[in-house]
Amino acid sequence: MKEIKKIACIGAGYVGGPTMSVIAQKNPGIQVTVVDLNQQRIDAWNDEDLSQLPIYEPGLDGVVGEARGRNLFFSTDVETAIDEADMIFISVNTPTKTYGKGKGQAADLKYIELCARQIARVAQGDKIIVEKSTLPVRTAAALKSILDDTGNGVNFAILSNPEFLAEGTAVADLHHPDRVLIGGEDEEAIQALVQIYAAWVPHERILTTNLWSSELSKLVANAFLAQRVSSINAISELCEVTGANVDEVSRAIGHDSRIGPKFLKASVGFGGSCFQKDILNLVYIARSYNLTAVADYWEQVIILNDHQKSRFAERIIQTMYNTVNGKKIVFLGWAFKKDTNDTRESAAIYVADHLLDEEAHLVVYDPKVSADQIYKDLDYLKTRSAEENRRLVTVVNDPYEALQEAHAATILTEWDEFKGYDWALIKKQMKKPSFVFDGRKLLDSASLRKLGFDYYAIGE
Ligand code: UDX
Ligand code: ADP
């Protein structure tokens, strides 16, 4: 079997960074080099101060601290890393297309294609190429054709190895995966990758399939998870008008072992880089095969999610006497979930946009997201000018300062620290009536109401 001595990973983002750090940690005999075009990102990965890593993940500093400089390296020298590696992971971003055919739905594969062309140009020996980014099915075929047609006559074996880690728990998910999935045709290449994971993952959890099944499974896994969230969110609206409590419903149905308790937490809407993108991809693929019923079925998961975000904003406006104009509304949380600084597709962005249309004055506090990122997210929507966004939105580092004289507090991310705040003190400092809109059902409703808050939560 082919022995892997050197690995390169193209893309030092949320997927490539943590995954390669753990692979290096668990395989001290393999040299792992993570490369990226973004110098600033690479500098941050190399920062002496491990609290400055470019992405925040609990436990990641320890893993990087253990392996970096030993057999884990971060660099912008993409070509040398490609040239030296026996195995190359592609972990570049595949955002939804913002132009042309498939705009707003299909995945933009230009970064993948650039990688493939670069690998083809540089590689002088046989390589195993591993797709790590989320890709629409049959991308491996495109990869293979570019590599074979433009390469230097060397052999490329292509594997699909989708990532199932969730942000905020990336290190734990990598250390104890439910399964590792490897798709491919070349048995020797598959076994080479199996060996790398077998350094810490039990063999029965390493599943091998054909390429297409592996690629499709990634989209389907995310679609099923997102579908559960949209399903319970649909029920949350029903609960609000009928007097049932959505947490109680979740608990009741989750005890059915066929349903199970996970991913049944009603929320202001799912976000993150994967769910929406992967479902849109699935929908796009189904439509391209004229499978209209299939496409419509999955699209509804997104439609419901959009509805949930705007419904939350509408509820705030209606409850506050149908106007939020000039009112100080505090956003607690901006990240798409707790324990990450990632804001991609975060519900907070869309709720903010809705309230800003109504000329609310927003004050945002998130323990891990920078002001710079928050303004970037709003500017990206192009709903209003950058100046307007800075005039209407203030970002602060102190939640108590944020809540002084506020008309309303809204919970957009389920950060644990929000539960520990001195809500009695906050009540004294907010305007009366003091509204709390809990988009995560995070706070204890009974004690907040006892303190005199007008408390509203999703699904209750
Ligand atoms: C997801 C998949 O879980 C992971 O396997 C895949 O590799 C990448 O996509 P991630 O997006 O990081 O991971 O986070 P996840 O925990 O799945 O949450 C996604 C969104 O759904 C978040 O906005 C979260 O707040 C929301 N969510 C999740 C709910 O609203 N309710 C739930 O019960 C669970
Ligand atoms: P993900 O969540 O999929 O990891 P990110 O956007 O966090 O996505 O990371 C992807 C990284 O890939 C970015 O840091 C980007 O600079 C990098 N990247 C994209 N294309 C290339 C390329 N051709 N060569 C090197 N790095 C690339």
Coordinates of C-alpha atoms and ligand atoms in Angstrom, one line a residue:
M1 CA 0.0 0.0 0.0
K2 CA 1.1 3.5 -0.7
E3 CA 2.6 5.1 2.3
I4 CA 1.7 8.7 2.9
K5 CA 4.6 10.8 4.2
K6 CA 3.4 14.3 3.3
I7 CA 0.0 15.8 3.1
A8 CA -0.9 19.2 1.7
C9 CA -4.3 20.9 2.3
I10 CA -5.4 23.8 0.1
G11 CA -7.6 26.2 2.2
A12 CA -7.0 27.1 5.8
G13 CA -10.6 27.9 6.7
Y14 CA -13.1 26.5 9.1
V15 CA -12.8 23.0 7.5
G16 CA -9.2 22.8 6.5
G17 CA -7.7 24.3 9.6
P18 CA -9.2 22.1 12.3
T19 CA -9.3 18.9 10.3
M20 CA -5.6 19.1 9.3
S21 CA -4.7 20.1 12.9
V22 CA -6.3 16.9 14.2
I23 CA -4.9 14.7 11.4
A24 CA -1.4 16.0 12.3
Q25 CA -2.0 15.6 16.0
K26 CA -2.9 12.0 15.6
N27 CA -0.3 11.1 12.9
P28 CA 3.0 12.6 14.2
G29 CA 4.9 10.7 11.5
I30 CA 3.1 12.5 8.6
Q31 CA 4.1 16.1 7.7
V32 CA 0.9 18.2 7.2
T33 CA 1.1 21.5 5.4
V34 CA -1.9 23.8 5.2
V35 CA -1.7 26.4 2.5
D36 CA -3.9 29.4 1.7
L37 CA -3.7 32.5 -0.5
N38 CA -4.7 34.7 2.3
Q39 CA -1.5 35.8 4.0
Q40 CA -3.3 37.4 6.9
R41 CA -5.1 34.1 7.7
I42 CA -1.8 32.1 7.5
D43 CA -0.1 34.6 9.8
A44 CA -2.8 34.2 12.3
W45 CA -2.5 30.4 12.2
N46 CA 1.2 30.9 12.9
D47 CA 0.7 33.4 15.7
E48 CA 2.8 32.6 18.8
D49 CA -0.3 33.6 20.8
L50 CA -2.7 30.7 20.4
S51 CA -5.6 32.8 21.3
Q52 CA -5.1 34.7 18.0
L53 CA -5.9 31.7 15.7
P54 CA -8.1 32.9 12.9
I55 CA -11.0 30.8 13.9
Y56 CA -12.4 30.2 17.3
E57 CA -13.1 26.6 18.3
P58 CA -13.0 25.3 21.8
G59 CA -9.9 23.1 22.3
L60 CA -8.4 24.0 18.9
D61 CA -5.5 26.0 20.5
G62 CA -4.4 22.8 22.4
V63 CA -4.3 20.7 19.3
V64 CA -2.5 23.4 17.2
G65 CA -0.1 23.9 20.1
E66 CA 0.8 20.3 20.2
A67 CA 1.4 19.7 16.5
R68 CA 2.4 23.0 15.0
G69 CA 6.1 23.2 14.2
R70 CA 6.4 19.4 14.8
N71 CA 4.6 18.0 11.8
L72 CA 1.9 20.8 11.2
F73 CA 2.8 23.8 9.1
F74 CA 0.9 26.8 7.8
S75 CA 2.1 28.5 4.7
T76 CA 1.2 30.6 1.6
D77 CA 3.6 28.7 -0.6
V78 CA 0.9 26.6 -2.4
E79 CA 3.1 25.3 -5.1
T80 CA 5.8 23.8 -2.9
A81 CA 3.2 22.1 -0.8
I82 CA 1.5 20.6 -3.8
D83 CA 4.8 19.5 -5.3
E84 CA 6.0 17.7 -2.1
A85 CA 2.7 16.1 -1.1
D86 CA 1.6 12.5 -1.6
M87 CA -1.9 13.4 -0.8
I88 CA -3.7 16.8 -1.3
F89 CA -6.9 17.8 0.4
I90 CA -8.9 20.5 -1.3
S91 CA -10.7 22.6 1.4
V92 CA -11.4 25.8 -0.4
N93 CA -14.7 27.5 -0.1
T94 CA -17.6 26.7 -2.5
P95 CA -20.1 29.6 -2.0
T96 CA -23.5 29.8 -3.7
K97 CA -23.1 31.5 -7.1
T98 CA -23.9 35.2 -7.1
Y99 CA -24.1 35.5 -10.9
G100 CA -25.1 33.8 -14.1
K101 CA -26.7 30.4 -14.4
G102 CA -27.7 28.9 -11.1
K103 CA -27.3 32.3 -9.4
G104 CA -28.5 32.0 -5.8
Q105 CA -28.6 28.2 -5.9
A106 CA -25.8 26.4 -7.5
A107 CA -22.4 26.1 -5.9
D108 CA -19.7 28.3 -7.4
L109 CA -16.8 25.9 -8.2
K110 CA -14.4 28.5 -9.5
Y111 CA -12.1 28.1 -6.5
I112 CA -12.1 24.3 -6.9
E113 CA -11.3 24.6 -10.6
L114 CA -8.4 27.0 -9.9
C115 CA -7.0 24.5 -7.4
A116 CA -7.3 21.6 -9.9
R117 CA -5.5 23.6 -12.6
Q118 CA -2.8 24.6 -10.2
I119 CA -2.3 21.0 -9.0
A120 CA -2.2 19.8 -12.6
R121 CA 0.4 22.3 -13.5
V122 CA 2.7 21.7 -10.5
A123 CA 2.5 18.0 -9.9
Q124 CA 5.4 16.0 -11.1
G125 CA 4.5 12.7 -9.4
D126 CA 1.4 10.6 -8.7
K127 CA -1.0 12.1 -6.1
I128 CA -4.1 11.3 -4.2
I129 CA -6.6 14.2 -4.4
V130 CA -9.1 14.4 -1.6
E131 CA -12.3 16.6 -1.9
K132 CA -13.0 18.0 1.5
S133 CA -15.1 21.0 0.5
T134 CA -18.8 20.5 0.1
L135 CA -19.4 19.8 -3.5
P136 CA -22.3 19.1 -5.7
V137 CA -22.4 15.5 -6.9
R138 CA -20.2 14.7 -9.8
T139 CA -17.6 17.4 -9.1
A140 CA -15.0 14.7 -8.8
A141 CA -15.6 13.9 -12.4
A142 CA -14.8 17.5 -13.4
L143 CA -11.8 17.5 -11.1
K144 CA -10.5 14.3 -12.7
S145 CA -11.0 15.6 -16.2
I146 CA -9.1 18.9 -15.5
L147 CA -6.3 17.0 -13.8
D148 CA -5.9 14.4 -16.5
D149 CA -6.2 16.7 -19.4
T150 CA -4.0 19.5 -18.2
G151 CA -1.5 17.5 -16.0
N152 CA 2.0 16.4 -16.7
G153 CA 1.0 12.8 -17.4
V154 CA 1.1 11.7 -13.7
N155 CA -1.7 9.7 -12.1
F156 CA -4.3 11.3 -9.9
A157 CA -6.6 9.2 -7.7
I158 CA -9.6 11.2 -6.6
L159 CA -11.4 10.6 -3.3
S160 CA -14.4 12.2 -1.7
N161 CA -14.1 12.6 2.0
P162 CA -16.9 15.0 3.2
E163 CA -16.6 16.8 6.4
F164 CA -19.3 16.3 9.0
L165 CA -17.9 18.4 11.8
A166 CA -20.1 21.1 13.3
E167 CA -18.7 24.5 14.2
G168 CA -18.3 25.1 17.9
T169 CA -17.7 21.4 18.5
A170 CA -15.3 20.8 15.6
V171 CA -12.4 19.4 17.7
A172 CA -14.7 17.0 19.6
D173 CA -16.4 16.0 16.4
L174 CA -13.0 15.3 14.8
H175 CA -11.7 13.4 17.8
H176 CA -14.9 11.2 18.0
P177 CA -16.7 11.2 14.7
D178 CA -19.9 9.2 14.3
R179 CA -18.4 8.1 11.0
V180 CA -15.8 9.0 8.5
L181 CA -16.9 8.7 4.9
I182 CA -14.5 7.9 2.0
G183 CA -15.8 7.6 -1.5
G184 CA -13.6 6.5 -4.4
E185 CA -12.8 4.0 -7.1
D186 CA -9.1 3.4 -6.5
E187 CA -8.9 0.8 -3.7
E188 CA -5.2 1.6 -2.9
A189 CA -5.9 5.3 -2.5
I190 CA -9.0 4.6 -0.4
Q191 CA -6.9 2.4 1.9
A192 CA -4.2 5.1 2.2
L193 CA -6.8 7.5 3.5
V194 CA -8.4 4.9 5.7
Q195 CA -5.0 4.4 7.4
I196 CA -4.7 8.1 8.3
Y197 CA -8.1 8.1 10.0
A198 CA -7.5 4.7 11.6
A199 CA -4.8 6.3 13.7
W200 CA -7.6 7.3 16.0
V201 CA -11.0 6.3 14.5
P202 CA -12.3 2.7 15.1
H203 CA -12.4 0.8 11.8
E204 CA -16.1 0.2 11.9
R205 CA -16.7 3.9 11.8
I206 CA -14.8 4.4 8.6
L207 CA -17.3 3.9 5.8
T208 CA -16.3 3.5 2.2
T209 CA -18.6 4.0 -0.8
N210 CA -18.4 4.9 -4.4
L211 CA -17.6 8.6 -5.3
W212 CA -21.1 9.7 -6.1
S213 CA -22.7 8.2 -3.0
S214 CA -20.1 9.9 -0.8
E215 CA -20.6 13.3 -2.5
L216 CA -24.4 13.0 -2.4
S217 CA -24.4 11.8 1.3
K218 CA -22.9 15.1 2.4
L219 CA -25.7 17.1 0.9
V220 CA -28.3 14.7 2.1
A221 CA -27.0 14.6 5.7
N222 CA -27.2 18.4 5.9
A223 CA -30.6 18.5 4.2
F224 CA -32.0 16.0 6.7
L225 CA -30.6 17.9 9.7
A226 CA -31.9 21.3 8.3
Q227 CA -35.3 19.7 7.6
R228 CA -35.6 18.7 11.3
V229 CA -35.0 22.3 12.3
S230 CA -37.5 23.7 9.8
S231 CA -40.0 21.0 10.9
I232 CA -39.8 22.0 14.5
N233 CA -39.8 25.7 13.6
A234 CA -43.0 25.2 11.6
I235 CA -44.5 23.7 14.8
S236 CA -43.2 26.6 16.8
E237 CA -45.5 29.0 15.0
L238 CA -48.4 26.7 15.6
C239 CA -47.5 26.5 19.3
E240 CA -47.5 30.3 19.5
V241 CA -51.1 30.6 18.4
T242 CA -52.5 27.5 20.2
G243 CA -50.9 27.7 23.6
A244 CA -48.7 24.6 23.3
N245 CA -45.0 25.0 24.2
V246 CA -42.6 23.9 21.5
D247 CA -39.9 22.6 24.0
E248 CA -42.5 20.3 25.5
V249 CA -43.5 19.1 22.1
S250 CA -39.8 18.5 21.2
R251 CA -39.3 16.6 24.4
A252 CA -42.4 14.5 23.9
I253 CA -41.6 13.5 20.3
G254 CA -37.9 13.2 20.9
H255 CA -38.4 10.4 23.4
D256 CA -39.6 8.3 20.5
S257 CA -36.5 6.4 19.7
R258 CA -37.4 6.4 16.0
I259 CA -37.4 10.2 16.1
G260 CA -34.6 10.9 18.6
P261 CA -34.0 14.1 20.6
K262 CA -31.4 15.9 18.6
F263 CA -31.9 18.8 16.2
L264 CA -35.4 19.5 17.6
K265 CA -34.6 22.9 19.2
A266 CA -36.8 25.6 17.8
S267 CA -34.9 28.8 16.9
V268 CA -35.0 32.0 15.0
G269 CA -33.8 30.0 12.0
F270 CA -30.8 28.0 11.1
G271 CA -27.7 29.6 9.6
G272 CA -24.1 28.5 8.9
S273 CA -22.2 28.0 5.8
C274 CA -23.6 24.5 5.0
F275 CA -27.3 24.0 5.5
Q276 CA -28.7 26.6 3.1
K277 CA -26.0 26.1 0.5
D278 CA -26.2 22.3 0.5
I279 CA -30.0 22.3 0.2
L280 CA -29.9 24.9 -2.6
N281 CA -27.5 22.6 -4.3
L282 CA -29.7 19.6 -3.9
V283 CA -32.6 21.6 -5.3
Y284 CA -30.6 22.8 -8.2
I285 CA -29.4 19.2 -9.0
A286 CA -32.9 17.9 -8.8
R287 CA -34.2 20.6 -11.0
S288 CA -31.5 20.0 -13.5
Y289 CA -32.8 16.4 -13.9
N290 CA -36.4 17.7 -14.1
L291 CA -37.3 16.3 -10.7
T292 CA -39.7 19.1 -9.9
A293 CA -41.5 17.4 -7.0
V294 CA -38.2 16.5 -5.3
A295 CA -36.8 20.0 -5.8
D296 CA -39.9 21.6 -4.5
Y297 CA -40.0 19.3 -1.4
W298 CA -36.5 20.3 -0.3
E299 CA -36.8 24.0 -1.3
Q300 CA -39.6 24.2 1.3
V301 CA -37.1 23.7 4.0
I302 CA -35.4 27.0 3.0
I303 CA -38.7 28.8 2.5
L304 CA -39.8 27.9 6.0
N305 CA -36.4 29.0 7.4
D306 CA -36.7 32.4 5.7
H307 CA -40.2 32.7 7.0
Q308 CA -39.0 32.0 10.6
K309 CA -36.5 34.8 10.4
S310 CA -38.9 37.4 9.1
R311 CA -41.7 36.2 11.4
F312 CA -39.4 36.8 14.4
A313 CA -38.6 40.4 13.2
E314 CA -42.3 41.0 12.6
R315 CA -43.3 39.8 16.0
I316 CA -40.8 42.3 17.6
I317 CA -42.3 45.1 15.6
Q318 CA -45.9 44.2 16.3
T319 CA -45.4 43.7 20.0
M320 CA -43.6 47.1 20.3
Y321 CA -46.8 48.8 19.2
N322 CA -46.1 48.5 15.5
T323 CA -43.2 50.8 15.4
V324 CA -39.5 50.4 16.2
N325 CA -38.5 53.6 14.5
G326 CA -35.6 55.2 16.6
K327 CA -36.0 52.6 19.3
K328 CA -32.9 51.0 20.8
I329 CA -33.0 47.3 20.2
V330 CA -30.2 45.2 21.6
F331 CA -29.0 42.1 19.7
L332 CA -27.4 39.6 22.1
G333 CA -25.5 37.4 19.7
W334 CA -24.6 37.7 16.0
A335 CA -22.9 34.3 15.3
F336 CA -25.0 31.6 13.6
K337 CA -24.7 29.5 16.7
K338 CA -22.8 29.6 20.0
D339 CA -19.1 28.8 20.4
T340 CA -18.1 30.1 17.0
N341 CA -17.1 33.4 15.5
D342 CA -18.6 32.4 12.2
T343 CA -21.5 34.5 11.0
R344 CA -22.2 33.1 7.6
E345 CA -26.0 33.0 6.9
S346 CA -26.6 33.9 10.5
A347 CA -30.3 34.6 11.3
A348 CA -29.2 37.7 13.1
I349 CA -28.2 39.3 9.8
Y350 CA -31.6 39.0 8.3
V351 CA -33.5 39.9 11.4
A352 CA -31.3 43.0 11.7
D353 CA -32.0 43.9 8.0
H354 CA -35.7 43.7 8.6
L355 CA -35.6 45.9 11.7
L356 CA -33.3 48.4 10.0
D357 CA -35.9 48.7 7.2
E358 CA -38.1 50.0 10.0
E359 CA -35.4 52.5 11.1
A360 CA -34.7 50.8 14.4
H361 CA -31.4 51.7 16.2
L362 CA -29.6 48.4 16.8
V363 CA -26.9 47.8 19.3
V364 CA -25.1 44.5 18.9
Y365 CA -23.1 42.5 21.4
D366 CA -21.5 39.2 20.6
P367 CA -18.7 37.7 22.7
K368 CA -16.7 36.5 19.7
V369 CA -17.7 38.4 16.6
S370 CA -15.9 41.6 15.7
A371 CA -17.6 44.9 14.8
D372 CA -15.8 44.8 11.5
Q373 CA -17.4 41.4 10.6
I374 CA -20.9 42.7 11.7
Y375 CA -20.7 45.7 9.4
K376 CA -19.3 43.5 6.6
D377 CA -22.3 41.2 6.9
L378 CA -24.7 44.1 6.7
D379 CA -22.9 45.8 3.8
Y380 CA -22.9 42.5 1.9
L381 CA -26.7 42.6 1.7
K382 CA -26.5 45.9 -0.2
T383 CA -29.9 46.9 1.3
R384 CA -28.5 50.2 2.4
S385 CA -25.2 52.2 2.2
A386 CA -22.2 51.4 4.4
E387 CA -22.7 54.9 6.0
E388 CA -26.3 54.1 6.8
N389 CA -25.4 50.8 8.4
R390 CA -22.8 52.5 10.6
R391 CA -25.3 55.2 11.5
L392 CA -28.1 52.8 12.5
V393 CA -26.0 50.0 14.1
T394 CA -23.7 50.3 17.0
V395 CA -21.4 47.4 18.1
V396 CA -20.3 47.3 21.7
N397 CA -18.0 45.1 23.9
D398 CA -20.1 45.3 27.1
P399 CA -23.6 43.8 27.2
Y400 CA -24.6 45.9 30.2
E401 CA -23.6 49.1 28.4
A402 CA -25.6 47.9 25.4
L403 CA -28.8 47.3 27.5
Q404 CA -28.8 50.7 29.3
E405 CA -32.0 52.5 28.3
A406 CA -32.8 49.9 25.7
H407 CA -36.4 49.3 24.6
A408 CA -35.8 45.7 23.9
A409 CA -33.3 42.9 24.2
T410 CA -33.3 40.1 21.6
I411 CA -31.5 36.8 21.9
L412 CA -30.2 35.8 18.5
T413 CA -27.4 33.3 19.5
E414 CA -27.6 30.8 22.3
W415 CA -24.3 31.9 24.0
D416 CA -24.2 30.4 27.6
E417 CA -23.1 33.7 29.1
F418 CA -26.4 35.3 28.4
K419 CA -28.1 33.0 30.9
G420 CA -25.7 34.2 33.7
Y421 CA -26.4 37.9 33.3
D422 CA -27.8 39.9 36.2
W423 CA -31.3 40.3 34.6
A424 CA -32.6 42.0 37.7
L425 CA -30.0 44.8 37.3
I426 CA -30.7 44.9 33.5
K427 CA -34.4 45.3 34.2
K428 CA -33.7 48.4 36.3
Q429 CA -31.6 49.9 33.5
M430 CA -33.8 49.2 30.5
K431 CA -36.8 51.4 29.4
K432 CA -40.3 50.4 30.6
P433 CA -42.0 48.3 29.4
S434 CA -38.9 46.2 29.0
F435 CA -39.2 43.7 26.2
V436 CA -37.2 40.5 25.8
F437 CA -37.5 38.5 22.5
D438 CA -35.8 35.2 22.9
G439 CA -35.1 33.7 19.5
R440 CA -33.4 30.7 21.1
K441 CA -35.6 29.9 24.0
L442 CA -32.5 30.3 26.1
L443 CA -33.6 32.3 29.2
D444 CA -35.9 31.1 31.9
S445 CA -39.2 32.5 31.0
A446 CA -40.8 32.3 34.5
S447 CA -38.0 34.1 36.3
L448 CA -37.8 36.8 33.6
R449 CA -41.6 37.4 33.8
K450 CA -41.2 37.5 37.6
L451 CA -38.7 40.3 37.2
G452 CA -41.2 42.3 35.3
F453 CA -40.0 41.7 31.7
D454 CA -42.4 41.4 28.8
Y455 CA -40.9 38.2 27.7
Y456 CA -41.6 36.5 24.3
A457 CA -40.0 33.3 23.1
I458 CA -40.1 31.4 19.9
G459 CA -42.8 28.7 20.1
E460 CA -44.5 29.7 23.3
Ligands
UDX1 C1 -23.6 21.5 10.0 C2 -23.7 20.0 10.2 O1 -24.2 19.7 11.5 C3 -22.3 19.4 10.0 O2 -22.4 18.0 10.1 C4 -21.8 19.8 8.7 O3 -20.5 19.3 8.5 C5 -21.8 21.3 8.5 O4 -23.1 21.8 8.7 P1 -22.9 23.6 11.5 O5 -23.5 24.4 10.4 O6 -21.5 23.9 11.9 O7 -22.8 22.1 11.0 O8 -23.8 23.7 12.8 P2 -25.1 22.9 13.3 O9 -24.9 22.6 14.7 O10 -25.5 21.8 12.4 O11 -26.2 24.1 13.3 C6 -26.7 24.7 12.1 C7 -27.7 25.7 12.4 O12 -28.9 25.1 12.8 C8 -27.3 26.7 13.5 O13 -27.7 28.0 13.1 C9 -28.1 26.2 14.7 O14 -28.3 27.2 15.6 C10 -29.3 25.7 14.1 N1 -30.0 24.7 14.9 C11 -29.4 23.4 15.1 C12 -31.3 24.9 15.4 O15 -31.8 26.0 15.2 N2 -31.9 23.9 16.1 C13 -31.3 22.7 16.4 O16 -32.0 21.9 17.0 C14 -30.1 22.5 15.8
ADP2 P1 -14.7 26.5 4.7 O1 -15.7 26.8 5.8 O2 -15.2 25.6 3.6 O3 -13.4 26.0 5.3 P2 -13.5 29.1 4.4 O4 -13.9 30.3 3.6 O5 -13.4 29.3 5.9 O6 -14.4 27.9 4.0 O7 -12.0 28.7 3.9 C1 -11.6 28.5 2.6 C2 -10.2 29.0 2.4 O8 -9.7 28.6 1.1 C3 -10.1 30.5 2.4 O9 -9.2 30.9 3.5 C4 -9.5 30.9 1.0 O10 -8.6 32.0 1.1 C5 -8.9 29.6 0.6 N1 -8.7 29.5 -0.8 C6 -9.6 29.6 -1.8 N2 -9.1 29.3 -3.0 C7 -7.8 29.0 -2.8 C8 -6.7 28.6 -3.7 N3 -6.9 28.5 -5.0 N4 -5.5 28.4 -3.1 C9 -5.3 28.5 -1.8 N5 -6.3 28.9 -0.9 C10 -7.5 29.1 -1.4

